Steps between C-alpha positions, in 0.01 A plus 500: 500500500714273289821433700690411184414832335602687815833316504572579139425871547733519799774331303461752218515790743817359655657466157411861414653622826809290440542641151455854630760439770741353249457798270574739785809299595629508142449877484693543826785282375515697173522830688776368725689382192455844342651664808803272481542583131498872581789445743688284251473758222574805713836675475464601868598258780200604712144607421226681691136400521390798289741405219371146491136609517547745211687246289224241535197733531418350839392664823760549771294280730513213248876545457550495878312170525702344218830617647406361841435161343827508305691603813364197684678281244825707500437598137496867604683686779403826671760765586392664825736793445381602152148352529555337160504143373756281323517144368563247776729196531238256369480701177876453462464129569237469226717699260806285565289187459392626159856589401621151595259360240606725211682264264724764343643580843605138545637476146703820534650452847826338386548762228444779752768360727745453213426845355566666835822302545629584149416872516559555874175696507139435603299284259120529509192335353173684432149418383215724380140535614300756302657846512762400758816297526616312811833356614451138602862397567852636535855376564750744647879474470744471788641851502478795733269731302219334301152581373199335660146502356163470673321175419131528409483882477318631188690728261363676190593367156679819389753522785815286497655252260294195608176696474585634155563148370141408583372823346704457181360154428134573573258478205479846343143571614578406861822704493316804363234473769775503759678797342172692481460468876673680782881475481628608840861578581649249742831691505628813326639275224177312427394542137138618488476610137292251299693589182837441670377170645384385155849566362652312791263207441614471138865495608428234761328271250787546255788430740320259735578676828427820694712727716415745777703755692307633797157462337344286776746567781716810482822337617470180293578385147384182331478297181218254428402232246174312430419138576260363238248219547395230252270748322770760453353729767709665772442285808757670723803727493857442618707799604833591653521813712752684713584840648488756217847644566651152448265308273433767237843436347466121532147460358595431138759240604226313686267476199647181341471301825151638561374412151649150524328440834166629370532278192559190711202570728283572194596160359394336827167682468450329164596798284630424152672755272236425236237661725689829513348631177152408623553680829638812328209498258257511794682804631471681166142398419 
């Protein structure tokens, strides 16, 4: 027997086994990532194994194995009382690490603080990912009763002033796809009529801001304005919110300060007024 030929064959077999092992590892990592995405996109704080398995078309046994691995890294926690799972502290750490690297958050932080100080209400900053909008920062005023928002929680694009800003400035085809989907009520005041939302979107584009009274949270009112990037696209949204029984009457008075703050952050993002027509054209085309 030729020793060299034997050695080469063994090397090839090892390479095949290594590639097979790598492929299996990649598949496992992808499934674990899919599980984390299901948690991130869920409106519920906890999920059961059956829910996850159905969402991903996986067996319960496979989901159990993935969850056990994620638990070992504190990415997932298990509630012994409810027998359900929730995102763990390491998931929060990763999320906060991501947020710390979002440029618009850094560029808007001074304006948030000033806006809250001027209006004596809570100022917030939001970004969009697909069909959802997320708060990524907030500054609360020094007063006894204030609004507080949940950072990193997904909200639909038809509920609340910040969400409706994103929806209003989407390209028409993307906006229509969203409106053709399921429009759930978040509160009793949430607008779920596609026709009514289209009318609201036109008003928002015309006046440059959106208002909400109890549409996302029943006891809250807010006003929001877009932050544009260098391409004229909405990169983020600034808003001011407060308890509905107090802020509803103050909302219009807040608009000038809000629009000025959004304009300044947009300028820092590289936005020029000359790109406004281009951005609006994308929305209409």
